[in-house]
PDB file of C-alpha atoms in Angstrom:
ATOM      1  CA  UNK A 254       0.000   0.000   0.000  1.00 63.00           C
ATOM      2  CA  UNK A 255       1.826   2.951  -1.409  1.00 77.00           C
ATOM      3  CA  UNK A 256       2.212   5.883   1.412  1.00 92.00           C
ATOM      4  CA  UNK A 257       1.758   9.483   1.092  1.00 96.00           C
ATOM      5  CA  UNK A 258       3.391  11.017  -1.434  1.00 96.00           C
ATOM      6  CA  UNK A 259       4.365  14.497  -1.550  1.00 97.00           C
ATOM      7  CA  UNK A 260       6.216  17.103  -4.647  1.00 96.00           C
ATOM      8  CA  UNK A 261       8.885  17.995  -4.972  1.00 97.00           C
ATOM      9  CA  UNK A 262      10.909  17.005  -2.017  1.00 95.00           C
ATOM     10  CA  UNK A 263      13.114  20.261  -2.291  1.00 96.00           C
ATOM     11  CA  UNK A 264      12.066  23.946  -4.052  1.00 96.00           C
ATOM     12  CA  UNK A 265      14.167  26.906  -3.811  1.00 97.00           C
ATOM     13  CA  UNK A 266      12.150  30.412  -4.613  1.00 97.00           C
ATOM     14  CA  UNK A 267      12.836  33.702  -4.546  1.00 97.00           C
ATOM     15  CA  UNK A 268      10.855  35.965  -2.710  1.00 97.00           C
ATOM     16  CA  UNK A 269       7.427  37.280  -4.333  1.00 97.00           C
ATOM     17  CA  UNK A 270       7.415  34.353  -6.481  1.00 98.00           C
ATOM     18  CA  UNK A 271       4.398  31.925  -5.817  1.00 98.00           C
ATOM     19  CA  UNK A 272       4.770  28.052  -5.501  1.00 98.00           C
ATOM     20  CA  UNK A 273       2.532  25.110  -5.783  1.00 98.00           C
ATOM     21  CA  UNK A 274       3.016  21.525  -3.663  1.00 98.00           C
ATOM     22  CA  UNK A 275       1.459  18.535  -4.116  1.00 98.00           C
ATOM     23  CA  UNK A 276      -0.215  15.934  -1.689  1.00 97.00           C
ATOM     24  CA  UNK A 277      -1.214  12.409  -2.867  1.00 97.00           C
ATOM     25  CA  UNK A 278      -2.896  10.480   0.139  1.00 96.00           C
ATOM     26  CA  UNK A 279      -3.089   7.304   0.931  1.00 94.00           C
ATOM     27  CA  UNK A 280      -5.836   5.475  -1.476  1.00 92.00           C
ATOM     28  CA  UNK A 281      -9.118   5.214   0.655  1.00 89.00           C
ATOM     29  CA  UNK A 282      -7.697   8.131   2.649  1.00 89.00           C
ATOM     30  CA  UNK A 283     -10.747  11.345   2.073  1.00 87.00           C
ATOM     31  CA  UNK A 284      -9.494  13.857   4.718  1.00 89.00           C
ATOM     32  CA  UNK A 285      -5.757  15.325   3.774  1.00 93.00           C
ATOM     33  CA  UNK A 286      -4.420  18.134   6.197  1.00 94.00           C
ATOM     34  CA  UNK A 287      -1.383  20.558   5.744  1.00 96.00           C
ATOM     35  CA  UNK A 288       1.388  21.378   8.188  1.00 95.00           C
ATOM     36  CA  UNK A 289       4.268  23.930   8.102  1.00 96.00           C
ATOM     37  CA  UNK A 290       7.512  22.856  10.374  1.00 95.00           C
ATOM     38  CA  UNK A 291       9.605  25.367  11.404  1.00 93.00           C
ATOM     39  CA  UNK A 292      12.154  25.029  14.375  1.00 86.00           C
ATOM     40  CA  UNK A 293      10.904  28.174  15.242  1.00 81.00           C
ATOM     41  CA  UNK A 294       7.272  27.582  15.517  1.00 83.00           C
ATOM     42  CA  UNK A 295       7.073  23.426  15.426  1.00 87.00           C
ATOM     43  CA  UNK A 296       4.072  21.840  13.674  1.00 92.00           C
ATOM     44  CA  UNK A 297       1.582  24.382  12.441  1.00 92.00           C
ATOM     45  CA  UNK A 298      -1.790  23.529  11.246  1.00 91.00           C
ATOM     46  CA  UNK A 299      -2.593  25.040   7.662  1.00 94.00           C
ATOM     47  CA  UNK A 300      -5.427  23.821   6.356  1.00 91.00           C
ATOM     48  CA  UNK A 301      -7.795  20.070   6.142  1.00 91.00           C
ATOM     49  CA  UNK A 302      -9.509  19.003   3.476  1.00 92.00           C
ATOM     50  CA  UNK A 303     -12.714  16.311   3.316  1.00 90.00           C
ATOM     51  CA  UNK A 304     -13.996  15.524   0.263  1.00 89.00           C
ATOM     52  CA  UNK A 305     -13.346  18.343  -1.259  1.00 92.00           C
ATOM     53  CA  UNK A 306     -14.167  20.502   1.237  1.00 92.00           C
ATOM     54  CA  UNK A 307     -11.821  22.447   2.976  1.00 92.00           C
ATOM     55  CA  UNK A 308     -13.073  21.816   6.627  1.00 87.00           C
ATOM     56  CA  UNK A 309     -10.655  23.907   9.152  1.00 86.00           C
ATOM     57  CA  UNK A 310      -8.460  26.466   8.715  1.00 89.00           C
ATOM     58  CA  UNK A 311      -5.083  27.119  10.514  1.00 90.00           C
ATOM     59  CA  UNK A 312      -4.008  30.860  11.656  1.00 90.00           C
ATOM     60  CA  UNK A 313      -1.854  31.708   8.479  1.00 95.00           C
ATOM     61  CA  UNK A 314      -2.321  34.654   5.997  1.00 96.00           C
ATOM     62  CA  UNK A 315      -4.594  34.433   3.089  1.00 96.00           C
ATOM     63  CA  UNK A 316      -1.487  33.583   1.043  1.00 97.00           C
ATOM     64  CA  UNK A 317      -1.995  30.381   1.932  1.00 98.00           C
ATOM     65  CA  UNK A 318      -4.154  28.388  -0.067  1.00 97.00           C
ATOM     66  CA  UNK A 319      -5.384  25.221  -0.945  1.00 97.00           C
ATOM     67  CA  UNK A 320      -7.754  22.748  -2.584  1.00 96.00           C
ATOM     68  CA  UNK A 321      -8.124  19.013  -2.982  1.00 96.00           C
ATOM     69  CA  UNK A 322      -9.705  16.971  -6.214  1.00 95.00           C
ATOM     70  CA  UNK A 323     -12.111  14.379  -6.602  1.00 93.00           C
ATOM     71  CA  UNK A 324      -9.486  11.715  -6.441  1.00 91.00           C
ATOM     72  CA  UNK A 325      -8.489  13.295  -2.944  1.00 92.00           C
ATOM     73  CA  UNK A 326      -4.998  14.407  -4.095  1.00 95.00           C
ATOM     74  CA  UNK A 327      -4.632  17.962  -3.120  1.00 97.00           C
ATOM     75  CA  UNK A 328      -2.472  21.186  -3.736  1.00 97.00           C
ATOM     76  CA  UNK A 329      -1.479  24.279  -1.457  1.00 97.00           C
ATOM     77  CA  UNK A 330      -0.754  27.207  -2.954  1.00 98.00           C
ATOM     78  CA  UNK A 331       1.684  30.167  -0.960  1.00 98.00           C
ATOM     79  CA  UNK A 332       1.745  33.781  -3.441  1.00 96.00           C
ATOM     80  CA  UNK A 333       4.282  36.628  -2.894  1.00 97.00           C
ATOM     81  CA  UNK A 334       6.609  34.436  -0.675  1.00 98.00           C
ATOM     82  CA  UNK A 335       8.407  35.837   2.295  1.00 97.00           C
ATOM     83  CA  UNK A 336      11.847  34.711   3.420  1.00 97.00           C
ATOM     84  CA  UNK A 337       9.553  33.254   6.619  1.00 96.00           C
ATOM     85  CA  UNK A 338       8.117  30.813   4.829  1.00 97.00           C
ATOM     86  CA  UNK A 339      11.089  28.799   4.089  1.00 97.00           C
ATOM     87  CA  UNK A 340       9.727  25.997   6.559  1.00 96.00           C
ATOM     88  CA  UNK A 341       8.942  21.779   5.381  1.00 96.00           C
ATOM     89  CA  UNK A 342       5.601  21.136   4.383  1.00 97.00           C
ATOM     90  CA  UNK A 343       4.041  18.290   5.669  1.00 97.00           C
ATOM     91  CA  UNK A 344       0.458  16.589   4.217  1.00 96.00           C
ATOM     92  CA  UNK A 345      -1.000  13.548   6.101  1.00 94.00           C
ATOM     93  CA  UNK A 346      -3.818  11.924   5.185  1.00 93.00           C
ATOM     94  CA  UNK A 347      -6.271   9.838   7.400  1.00 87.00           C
ATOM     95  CA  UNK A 348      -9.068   7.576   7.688  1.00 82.00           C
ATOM     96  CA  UNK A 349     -10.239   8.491  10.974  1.00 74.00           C
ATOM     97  CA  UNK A 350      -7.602   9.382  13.409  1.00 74.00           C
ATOM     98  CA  UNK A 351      -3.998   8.582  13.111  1.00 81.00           C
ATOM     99  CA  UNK A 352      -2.671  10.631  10.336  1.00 88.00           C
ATOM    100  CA  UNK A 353       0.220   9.077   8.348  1.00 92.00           C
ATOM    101  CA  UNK A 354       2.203  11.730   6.835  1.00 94.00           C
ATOM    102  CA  UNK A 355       4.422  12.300   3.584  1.00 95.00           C
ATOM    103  CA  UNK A 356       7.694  12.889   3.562  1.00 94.00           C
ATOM    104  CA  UNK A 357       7.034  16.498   2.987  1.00 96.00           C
ATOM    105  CA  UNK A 358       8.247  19.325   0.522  1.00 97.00           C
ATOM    106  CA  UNK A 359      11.750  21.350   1.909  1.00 96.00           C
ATOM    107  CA  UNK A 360      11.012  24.816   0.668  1.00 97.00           C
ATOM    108  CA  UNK A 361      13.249  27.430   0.834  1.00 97.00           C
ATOM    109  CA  UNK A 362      12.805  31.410   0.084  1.00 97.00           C
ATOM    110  CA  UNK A 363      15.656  32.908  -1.016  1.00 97.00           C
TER     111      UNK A 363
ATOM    112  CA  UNK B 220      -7.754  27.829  21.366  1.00 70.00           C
ATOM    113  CA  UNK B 221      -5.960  24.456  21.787  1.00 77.00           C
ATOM    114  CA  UNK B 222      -2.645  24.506  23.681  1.00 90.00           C
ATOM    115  CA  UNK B 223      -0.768  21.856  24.983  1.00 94.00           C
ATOM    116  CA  UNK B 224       2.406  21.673  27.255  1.00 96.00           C
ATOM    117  CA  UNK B 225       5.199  18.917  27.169  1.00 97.00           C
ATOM    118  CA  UNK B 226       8.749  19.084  28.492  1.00 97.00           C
ATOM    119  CA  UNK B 227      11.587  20.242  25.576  1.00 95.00           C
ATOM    120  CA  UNK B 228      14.231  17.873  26.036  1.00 97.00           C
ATOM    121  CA  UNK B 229      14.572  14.137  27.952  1.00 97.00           C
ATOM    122  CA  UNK B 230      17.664  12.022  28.323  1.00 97.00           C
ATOM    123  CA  UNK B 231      17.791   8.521  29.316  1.00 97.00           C
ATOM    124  CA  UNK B 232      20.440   5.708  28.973  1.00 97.00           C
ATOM    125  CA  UNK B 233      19.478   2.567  26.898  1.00 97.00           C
ATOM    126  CA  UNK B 234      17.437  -0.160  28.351  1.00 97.00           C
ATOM    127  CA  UNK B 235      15.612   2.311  30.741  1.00 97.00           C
ATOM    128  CA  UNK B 236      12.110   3.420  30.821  1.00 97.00           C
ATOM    129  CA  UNK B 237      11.200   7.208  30.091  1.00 98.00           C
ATOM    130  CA  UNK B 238       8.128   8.942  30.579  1.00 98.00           C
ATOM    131  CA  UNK B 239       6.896  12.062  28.632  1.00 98.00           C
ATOM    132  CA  UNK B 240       3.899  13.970  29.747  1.00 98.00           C
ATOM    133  CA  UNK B 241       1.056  16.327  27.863  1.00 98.00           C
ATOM    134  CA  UNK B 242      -1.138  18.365  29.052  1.00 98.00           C
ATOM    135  CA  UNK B 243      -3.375  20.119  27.244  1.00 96.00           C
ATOM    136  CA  UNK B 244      -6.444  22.551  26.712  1.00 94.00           C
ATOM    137  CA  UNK B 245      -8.905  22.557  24.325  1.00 89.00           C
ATOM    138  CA  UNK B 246     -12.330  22.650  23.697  1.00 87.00           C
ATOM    139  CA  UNK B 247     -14.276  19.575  21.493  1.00 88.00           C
ATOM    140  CA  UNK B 248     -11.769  17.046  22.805  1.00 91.00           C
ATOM    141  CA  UNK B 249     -11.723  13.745  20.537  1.00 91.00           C
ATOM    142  CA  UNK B 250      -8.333  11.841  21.408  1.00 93.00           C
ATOM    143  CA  UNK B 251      -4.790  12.273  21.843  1.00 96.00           C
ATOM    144  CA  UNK B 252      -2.413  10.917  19.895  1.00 95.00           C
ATOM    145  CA  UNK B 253       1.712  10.395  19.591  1.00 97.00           C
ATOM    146  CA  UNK B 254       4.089  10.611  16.894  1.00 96.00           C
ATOM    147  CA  UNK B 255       7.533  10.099  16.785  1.00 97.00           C
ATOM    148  CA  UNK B 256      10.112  12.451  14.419  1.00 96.00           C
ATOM    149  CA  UNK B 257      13.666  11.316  13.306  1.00 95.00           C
ATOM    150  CA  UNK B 258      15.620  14.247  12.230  1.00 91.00           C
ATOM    151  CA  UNK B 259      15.112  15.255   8.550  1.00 86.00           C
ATOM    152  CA  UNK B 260      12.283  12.313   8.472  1.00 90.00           C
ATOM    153  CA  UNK B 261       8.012  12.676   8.394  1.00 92.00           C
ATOM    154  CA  UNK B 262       6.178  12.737  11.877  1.00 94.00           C
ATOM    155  CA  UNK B 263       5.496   8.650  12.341  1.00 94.00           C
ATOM    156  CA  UNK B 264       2.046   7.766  14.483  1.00 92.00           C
ATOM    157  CA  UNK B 265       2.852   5.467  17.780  1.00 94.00           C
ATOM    158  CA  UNK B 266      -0.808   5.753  19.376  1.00 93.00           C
ATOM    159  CA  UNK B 267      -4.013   7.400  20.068  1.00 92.00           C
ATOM    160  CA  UNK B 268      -6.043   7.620  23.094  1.00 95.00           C
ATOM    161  CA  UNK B 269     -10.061   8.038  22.895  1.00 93.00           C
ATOM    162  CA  UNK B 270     -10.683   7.193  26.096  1.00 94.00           C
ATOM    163  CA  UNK B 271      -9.063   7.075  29.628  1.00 96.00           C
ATOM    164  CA  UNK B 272      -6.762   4.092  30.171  1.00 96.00           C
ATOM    165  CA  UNK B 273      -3.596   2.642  28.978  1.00 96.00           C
ATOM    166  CA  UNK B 274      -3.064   1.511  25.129  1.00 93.00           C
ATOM    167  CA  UNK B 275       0.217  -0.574  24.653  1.00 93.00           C
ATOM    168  CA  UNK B 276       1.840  -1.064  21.515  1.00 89.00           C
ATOM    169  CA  UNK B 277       4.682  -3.506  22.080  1.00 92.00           C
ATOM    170  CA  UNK B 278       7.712  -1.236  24.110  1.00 96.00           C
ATOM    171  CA  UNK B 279       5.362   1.800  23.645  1.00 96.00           C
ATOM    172  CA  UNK B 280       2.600   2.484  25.997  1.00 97.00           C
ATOM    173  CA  UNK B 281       0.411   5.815  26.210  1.00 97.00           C
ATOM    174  CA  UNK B 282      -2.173   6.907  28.811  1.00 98.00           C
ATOM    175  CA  UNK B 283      -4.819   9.153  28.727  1.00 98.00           C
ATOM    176  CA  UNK B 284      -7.087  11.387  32.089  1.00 97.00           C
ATOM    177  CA  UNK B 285      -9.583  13.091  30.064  1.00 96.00           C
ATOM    178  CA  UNK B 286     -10.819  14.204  33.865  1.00 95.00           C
ATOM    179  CA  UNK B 287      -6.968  15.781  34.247  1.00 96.00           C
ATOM    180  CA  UNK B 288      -6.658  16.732  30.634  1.00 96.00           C
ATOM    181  CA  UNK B 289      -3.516  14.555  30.899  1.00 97.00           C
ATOM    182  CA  UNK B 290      -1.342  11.985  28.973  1.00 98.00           C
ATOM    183  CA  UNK B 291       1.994  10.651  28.741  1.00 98.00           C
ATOM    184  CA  UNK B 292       3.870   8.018  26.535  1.00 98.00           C
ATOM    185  CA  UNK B 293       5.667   5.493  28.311  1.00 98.00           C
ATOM    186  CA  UNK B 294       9.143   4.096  26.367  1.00 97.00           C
ATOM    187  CA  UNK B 295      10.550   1.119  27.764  1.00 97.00           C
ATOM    188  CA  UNK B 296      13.433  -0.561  27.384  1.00 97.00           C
ATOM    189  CA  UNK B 297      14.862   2.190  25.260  1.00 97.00           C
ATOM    190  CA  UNK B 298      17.084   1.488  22.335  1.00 97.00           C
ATOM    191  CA  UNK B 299      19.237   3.930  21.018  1.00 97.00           C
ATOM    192  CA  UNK B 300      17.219   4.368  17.388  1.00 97.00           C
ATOM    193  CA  UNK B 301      14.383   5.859  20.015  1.00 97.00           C
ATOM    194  CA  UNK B 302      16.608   8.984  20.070  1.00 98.00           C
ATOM    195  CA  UNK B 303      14.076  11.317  18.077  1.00 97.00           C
ATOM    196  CA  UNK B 304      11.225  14.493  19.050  1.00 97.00           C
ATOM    197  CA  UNK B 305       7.867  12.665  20.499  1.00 97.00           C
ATOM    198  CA  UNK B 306       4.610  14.945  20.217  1.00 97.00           C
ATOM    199  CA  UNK B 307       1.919  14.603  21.616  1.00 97.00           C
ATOM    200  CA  UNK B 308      -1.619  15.614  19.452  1.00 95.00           C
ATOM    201  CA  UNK B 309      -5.141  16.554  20.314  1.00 94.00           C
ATOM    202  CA  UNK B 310      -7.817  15.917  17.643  1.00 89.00           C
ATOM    203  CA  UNK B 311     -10.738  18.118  18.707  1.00 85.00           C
ATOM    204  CA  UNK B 312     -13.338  20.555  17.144  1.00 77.00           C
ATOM    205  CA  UNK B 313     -16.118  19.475  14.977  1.00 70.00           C
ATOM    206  CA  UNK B 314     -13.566  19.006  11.927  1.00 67.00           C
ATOM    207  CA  UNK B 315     -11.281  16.785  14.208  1.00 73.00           C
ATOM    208  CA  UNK B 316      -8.430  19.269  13.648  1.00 80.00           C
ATOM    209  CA  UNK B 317      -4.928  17.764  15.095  1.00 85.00           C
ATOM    210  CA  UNK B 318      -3.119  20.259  17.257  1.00 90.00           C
ATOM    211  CA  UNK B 319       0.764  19.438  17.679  1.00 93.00           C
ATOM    212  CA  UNK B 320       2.971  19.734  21.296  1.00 94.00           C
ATOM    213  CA  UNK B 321       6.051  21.360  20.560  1.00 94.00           C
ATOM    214  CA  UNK B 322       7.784  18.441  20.862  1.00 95.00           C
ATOM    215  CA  UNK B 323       9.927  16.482  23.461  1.00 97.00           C
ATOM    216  CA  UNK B 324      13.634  15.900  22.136  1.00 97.00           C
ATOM    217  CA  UNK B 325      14.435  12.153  23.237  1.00 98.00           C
ATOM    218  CA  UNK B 326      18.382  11.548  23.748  1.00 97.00           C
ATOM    219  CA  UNK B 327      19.134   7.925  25.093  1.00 97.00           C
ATOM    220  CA  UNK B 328      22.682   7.693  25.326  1.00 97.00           C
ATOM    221  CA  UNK B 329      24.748   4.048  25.797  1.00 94.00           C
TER     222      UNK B 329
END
């Protein structure tokens, strides 16, 4: 049973540039969630998604966006990127409770 | 809000037992759950708790007081690959959003 599988594993942007990661759950898996890691600010919740429905909302700026499709793979979108968003992006996917998460998406603002 | 406490840093020596505690507050409470974090690796579940009591999972064991809005994970017989950050999760609100500890930083040493 293939895990989650997240793209790319590594981005480098420059700031004000926008950038697009993807999230393929687990198959079965409806609910997908997004985290940003920083060793600043630890695991911060971004967004959760449920059948296509984006269900819960972290604290984060309206820069932060994202959507999930029929076949429960989803995107995030960030626009106008800030040096402080060079964190790893984790998506986890779940069929209940215990999320199993991707290996994530390393993205760094230059 | 959702906030939950849990100490930074533990050290133990291999082959001993180490506790780590959470406690938390939140409203909507579902279950609290572990994970385990490797450096430069994904967030790995170890456990949820629903309901008060003990869950054991082979050399890991968590507890839950929803009464004391308590838990702790219990590592026994620690091995040296258990060096990693533990958090602990709460899954609450009406969309079952998971909330993240900042993380407990596990050094066993030989």
């Amino acid at each position: 049973k293939a895990g989650v599988t997240q793209t790319p594993r590594y981005l480098i942007k420059t700031r004000g540039q926008q950038v697009t990661l993807s999230c393929s759950p687990i198959s079965g898996h409806r609910s997908v969630s997004w985290y940003q890691q920083t060793p600043g600010q630890g695991l911060q919740f971004l967004f959760e998604y449920f059948s296509e429905t984006q269900r819960n909302k972290g604290n984060f700026p309206g820069r932060f966006s994202g959507r999930q499709f029929s076949n429960s793979r989803s995107e995030m979108n960030v626009s106008t990127l800030e040096l402080g968003d060079s964190a790893l992006y984790l998506c986890a996917s779940s069929p209940n409770y215990g999320y199993t998460f991707g290996s994530g998406t390393r993205l760094t603002v230059v | 809000g959702q906030s939950l406490e849990q100490p930074s840093e533990v050290t133990a020596v291999e082959g001993a037992i180490v506790q780590i505690n959470c406690t938390y507050q939140t409203s909507g409470f579902y279950g609290l759950s572990w994970y385990q974090q490797h450096d430069g690796g994904a967030p790995t579940f170890l456990s949820y708790n629903g309901l008060d009591g003990l869950e054991e999972t082979g050399r890991f064991s968590s507890f839950l007081s929803r009464s004391d809005s308590y838990g702790y994970l219990l590592l026994q017989e620690l091995q040296m690959k258990d060096s990693a950050s533990y958090f602990c999760a709460v899954t609450s609100g009406s969309a079952r959003q998971l909330t993240f500890g900042s993380g407990t930083q596990l050094t066993v040493l030989p």
